[in-house]
Amino acid sequence: MNCVHKFSSPIVISFGIQIKKMFSNIAKPLEGKVAIITASTDGIGFAAAKQLVSDGASIMISSRKKNNVEIALEQLQKEYGVNKVKGLVCHVSKKEDRNHLIQETINIFGGIDILVSNAATNPTSGSVLDCDEEIWDKIFDVNVKSAFLLTKEVAPHLISRGGGSIVYVSSIAGVNPMPMLGAYSVSKTALLGLTKVVAMDLAENNIRVNCVAPGIVKTKFASSLTENESLSEHLLQGIPIRRFGRPEEIGSIISFLCSPSSSFITGEVIVASGGMTSRL
């Protein structure tokens, strides 16, 4: 038995090294690409960041809270290296923050190929007609206006690179409005329209614009839905798969929409909701 072990070990080790080299030489779909991902220190945004960098992209993560950026950056750099992942504080509603995010990404990585607009807020619940004007403005400022302005500000840099990809993160609520999430639902519907319009405007520049509409995903953002036992049981009855989504399941779709595998897809909305009703 010992003789067999001594004889086979070098062969097994050599074979393992060859396999490792073979896989390391396989081109990753986003190798050489640079991505900005907003609200990417937790939940879906963080999952998207992990998937994009795993697929070869260099990424700039961001959040409006410095502590969140530092924690996420430490985790990602430990796994993927300090040269592939950088992070900045960015409140997407502030022009100076958006400009700083874009310029620093160019300074560090040399350009921008991908924008993933994930930032969102929902400070209220209830009927849309009960939404105060101030809250309505805040929701649309973060969920819609910032996505539009980031697109305007990033587009020239994507054009200078010969093309690129933009992905907006909407919601199942934007396709099939949720009664208690009135204003939020309307803002997410607006992103579907923005996707269609911007895709048409930028198609001639080889820039694809798509949208993902997640169902109910287990994140801090959705914890009021997923961690309320009676409410979650009711919600699960409307999900044929009978479970809530995982952030990485949405992150993989976002990376796909940024990759060459989706090169003939633009102006589309991919619903990932476990089978929830998804028609307007």
PDB file of C-alpha atoms in Angstrom, residues 81-200:
ATOM      1  CA  GLY A  81      -6.825  41.153  -4.479  1.00  0.00           C
ATOM      2  CA  VAL A  82      -6.326  44.849  -3.846  1.00  0.00           C
ATOM      3  CA  ASN A  83      -5.685  45.588  -7.515  1.00  0.00           C
ATOM      4  CA  LYS A  84      -9.053  44.245  -8.682  1.00  0.00           C
ATOM      5  CA  VAL A  85     -11.338  45.911  -6.132  1.00  0.00           C
ATOM      6  CA  LYS A  86     -11.529  49.517  -4.971  1.00  0.00           C
ATOM      7  CA  GLY A  87     -14.242  51.371  -3.104  1.00  0.00           C
ATOM      8  CA  LEU A  88     -15.525  54.869  -2.439  1.00  0.00           C
ATOM      9  CA  VAL A  89     -18.210  56.639  -0.471  1.00  0.00           C
ATOM     10  CA  CYS A  90     -20.907  57.816  -2.878  1.00  0.00           C
ATOM     11  CA  HIS A  91     -24.336  59.242  -2.175  1.00  0.00           C
ATOM     12  CA  VAL A  92     -25.848  58.852  -5.641  1.00  0.00           C
ATOM     13  CA  SER A  93     -28.073  61.897  -5.194  1.00  0.00           C
ATOM     14  CA  LYS A  94     -25.030  64.171  -4.842  1.00  0.00           C
ATOM     15  CA  LYS A  95     -23.431  65.301  -8.086  1.00  0.00           C
ATOM     16  CA  GLU A  96     -20.012  65.785  -6.512  1.00  0.00           C
ATOM     17  CA  ASP A  97     -20.072  62.210  -5.178  1.00  0.00           C
ATOM     18  CA  ARG A  98     -21.071  60.778  -8.573  1.00  0.00           C
ATOM     19  CA  ASN A  99     -18.380  62.770 -10.357  1.00  0.00           C
ATOM     20  CA  HIS A 100     -15.766  61.673  -7.817  1.00  0.00           C
ATOM     21  CA  LEU A 101     -16.811  58.033  -8.209  1.00  0.00           C
ATOM     22  CA  ILE A 102     -16.481  58.187 -11.988  1.00  0.00           C
ATOM     23  CA  GLN A 103     -13.217  60.123 -12.070  1.00  0.00           C
ATOM     24  CA  GLU A 104     -11.509  57.969  -9.446  1.00  0.00           C
ATOM     25  CA  THR A 105     -12.528  54.820 -11.305  1.00  0.00           C
ATOM     26  CA  ILE A 106     -10.885  56.198 -14.450  1.00  0.00           C
ATOM     27  CA  ASN A 107      -7.786  57.327 -12.524  1.00  0.00           C
ATOM     28  CA  ILE A 108      -7.329  53.901 -10.937  1.00  0.00           C
ATOM     29  CA  PHE A 109      -8.438  51.505 -13.674  1.00  0.00           C
ATOM     30  CA  GLY A 110      -8.010  53.590 -16.835  1.00  0.00           C
ATOM     31  CA  GLY A 111     -11.632  53.643 -17.999  1.00  0.00           C
ATOM     32  CA  ILE A 112     -15.176  52.389 -17.491  1.00  0.00           C
ATOM     33  CA  ASP A 113     -16.990  49.616 -19.386  1.00  0.00           C
ATOM     34  CA  ILE A 114     -19.899  48.733 -17.106  1.00  0.00           C
ATOM     35  CA  LEU A 115     -22.375  50.583 -14.897  1.00  0.00           C
ATOM     36  CA  VAL A 116     -24.592  48.666 -12.491  1.00  0.00           C
ATOM     37  CA  SER A 117     -27.116  51.064 -10.960  1.00  0.00           C
ATOM     38  CA  ASN A 118     -28.412  49.376  -7.821  1.00  0.00           C
ATOM     39  CA  ALA A 119     -29.009  52.205  -5.338  1.00  0.00           C
ATOM     40  CA  ALA A 120     -32.554  52.394  -3.990  1.00  0.00           C
ATOM     41  CA  THR A 121     -34.536  53.592  -1.021  1.00  0.00           C
ATOM     42  CA  ASN A 122     -38.002  53.011   0.394  1.00  0.00           C
ATOM     43  CA  PRO A 123     -38.633  55.061   3.556  1.00  0.00           C
ATOM     44  CA  THR A 124     -42.391  54.484   3.623  1.00  0.00           C
ATOM     45  CA  SER A 125     -45.135  51.924   3.157  1.00  0.00           C
ATOM     46  CA  GLY A 126     -48.835  52.122   2.475  1.00  0.00           C
ATOM     47  CA  SER A 127     -51.109  53.495  -0.211  1.00  0.00           C
ATOM     48  CA  VAL A 128     -49.430  55.613  -2.862  1.00  0.00           C
ATOM     49  CA  LEU A 129     -52.007  58.338  -2.181  1.00  0.00           C
ATOM     50  CA  ASP A 130     -50.823  58.559   1.419  1.00  0.00           C
ATOM     51  CA  CYS A 131     -47.215  59.232   0.362  1.00  0.00           C
ATOM     52  CA  ASP A 132     -45.977  62.685   1.393  1.00  0.00           C
ATOM     53  CA  GLU A 133     -44.484  64.831  -1.338  1.00  0.00           C
ATOM     54  CA  GLU A 134     -41.125  64.957   0.446  1.00  0.00           C
ATOM     55  CA  ILE A 135     -40.935  61.163   0.632  1.00  0.00           C
ATOM     56  CA  TRP A 136     -42.087  60.830  -2.985  1.00  0.00           C
ATOM     57  CA  ASP A 137     -39.282  63.171  -4.092  1.00  0.00           C
ATOM     58  CA  LYS A 138     -36.688  61.245  -2.076  1.00  0.00           C
ATOM     59  CA  ILE A 139     -37.740  57.907  -3.564  1.00  0.00           C
ATOM     60  CA  PHE A 140     -37.608  59.184  -7.124  1.00  0.00           C
ATOM     61  CA  ASP A 141     -34.403  61.127  -6.511  1.00  0.00           C
ATOM     62  CA  VAL A 142     -32.528  57.991  -5.449  1.00  0.00           C
ATOM     63  CA  ASN A 143     -34.323  55.248  -7.373  1.00  0.00           C
ATOM     64  CA  VAL A 144     -34.780  56.949 -10.747  1.00  0.00           C
ATOM     65  CA  LYS A 145     -33.097  60.331 -11.107  1.00  0.00           C
ATOM     66  CA  SER A 146     -29.705  59.122  -9.872  1.00  0.00           C
ATOM     67  CA  ALA A 147     -29.785  56.201 -12.323  1.00  0.00           C
ATOM     68  CA  PHE A 148     -30.556  58.622 -15.153  1.00  0.00           C
ATOM     69  CA  LEU A 149     -27.838  61.100 -14.144  1.00  0.00           C
ATOM     70  CA  LEU A 150     -25.218  58.380 -13.638  1.00  0.00           C
ATOM     71  CA  THR A 151     -26.046  57.094 -17.098  1.00  0.00           C
ATOM     72  CA  LYS A 152     -25.568  60.555 -18.614  1.00  0.00           C
ATOM     73  CA  GLU A 153     -22.281  61.010 -16.780  1.00  0.00           C
ATOM     74  CA  VAL A 154     -20.874  57.542 -17.523  1.00  0.00           C
ATOM     75  CA  ALA A 155     -22.045  57.166 -21.139  1.00  0.00           C
ATOM     76  CA  PRO A 156     -19.272  59.303 -22.722  1.00  0.00           C
ATOM     77  CA  HIS A 157     -16.659  57.124 -21.031  1.00  0.00           C
ATOM     78  CA  LEU A 158     -18.284  53.911 -22.276  1.00  0.00           C
ATOM     79  CA  ILE A 159     -18.435  55.392 -25.769  1.00  0.00           C
ATOM     80  CA  SER A 160     -14.733  56.242 -25.615  1.00  0.00           C
ATOM     81  CA  ARG A 161     -14.017  52.557 -24.904  1.00  0.00           C
ATOM     82  CA  GLY A 162     -15.973  51.445 -27.960  1.00  0.00           C
ATOM     83  CA  GLY A 163     -19.050  50.265 -26.087  1.00  0.00           C
ATOM     84  CA  GLY A 164     -20.147  48.751 -22.837  1.00  0.00           C
ATOM     85  CA  SER A 165     -23.058  47.659 -20.707  1.00  0.00           C
ATOM     86  CA  ILE A 166     -25.484  49.316 -18.303  1.00  0.00           C
ATOM     87  CA  VAL A 167     -27.702  47.354 -15.928  1.00  0.00           C
ATOM     88  CA  TYR A 168     -30.456  48.864 -13.804  1.00  0.00           C
ATOM     89  CA  VAL A 169     -31.781  46.962 -10.811  1.00  0.00           C
ATOM     90  CA  SER A 170     -35.550  47.330 -10.693  1.00  0.00           C
ATOM     91  CA  SER A 171     -37.977  45.041  -8.828  1.00  0.00           C
ATOM     92  CA  ILE A 172     -40.885  42.693  -9.309  1.00  0.00           C
ATOM     93  CA  ALA A 173     -42.849  45.565  -7.745  1.00  0.00           C
ATOM     94  CA  GLY A 174     -42.075  47.595 -10.860  1.00  0.00           C
ATOM     95  CA  VAL A 175     -43.766  44.973 -13.042  1.00  0.00           C
ATOM     96  CA  ASN A 176     -46.538  43.904 -10.688  1.00  0.00           C
ATOM     97  CA  PRO A 177     -47.031  46.708  -8.108  1.00  0.00           C
ATOM     98  CA  MET A 178     -47.239  45.740  -4.454  1.00  0.00           C
ATOM     99  CA  PRO A 179     -50.135  47.364  -2.557  1.00  0.00           C
ATOM    100  CA  MET A 180     -48.103  48.522   0.460  1.00  0.00           C
ATOM    101  CA  LEU A 181     -45.153  49.689  -1.638  1.00  0.00           C
ATOM    102  CA  GLY A 182     -46.967  52.233  -3.793  1.00  0.00           C
ATOM    103  CA  ALA A 183     -44.383  54.954  -4.441  1.00  0.00           C
ATOM    104  CA  TYR A 184     -41.535  52.456  -4.518  1.00  0.00           C
ATOM    105  CA  SER A 185     -43.404  50.368  -7.091  1.00  0.00           C
ATOM    106  CA  VAL A 186     -43.956  53.390  -9.340  1.00  0.00           C
ATOM    107  CA  SER A 187     -40.275  54.335  -9.137  1.00  0.00           C
ATOM    108  CA  LYS A 188     -39.242  50.816 -10.126  1.00  0.00           C
ATOM    109  CA  THR A 189     -41.696  50.872 -13.046  1.00  0.00           C
ATOM    110  CA  ALA A 190     -39.993  54.076 -14.191  1.00  0.00           C
ATOM    111  CA  LEU A 191     -36.704  52.178 -14.419  1.00  0.00           C
ATOM    112  CA  LEU A 192     -38.288  49.772 -16.903  1.00  0.00           C
ATOM    113  CA  GLY A 193     -39.119  52.729 -19.145  1.00  0.00           C
ATOM    114  CA  LEU A 194     -35.652  54.217 -18.661  1.00  0.00           C
ATOM    115  CA  THR A 195     -34.151  50.904 -19.769  1.00  0.00           C
ATOM    116  CA  LYS A 196     -36.110  50.921 -23.037  1.00  0.00           C
ATOM    117  CA  VAL A 197     -35.384  54.549 -23.888  1.00  0.00           C
ATOM    118  CA  VAL A 198     -31.674  54.560 -23.036  1.00  0.00           C
ATOM    119  CA  ALA A 199     -31.155  51.249 -24.858  1.00  0.00           C
ATOM    120  CA  MET A 200     -32.510  52.835 -28.037  1.00  0.00           C
TER     121      MET A 200
END
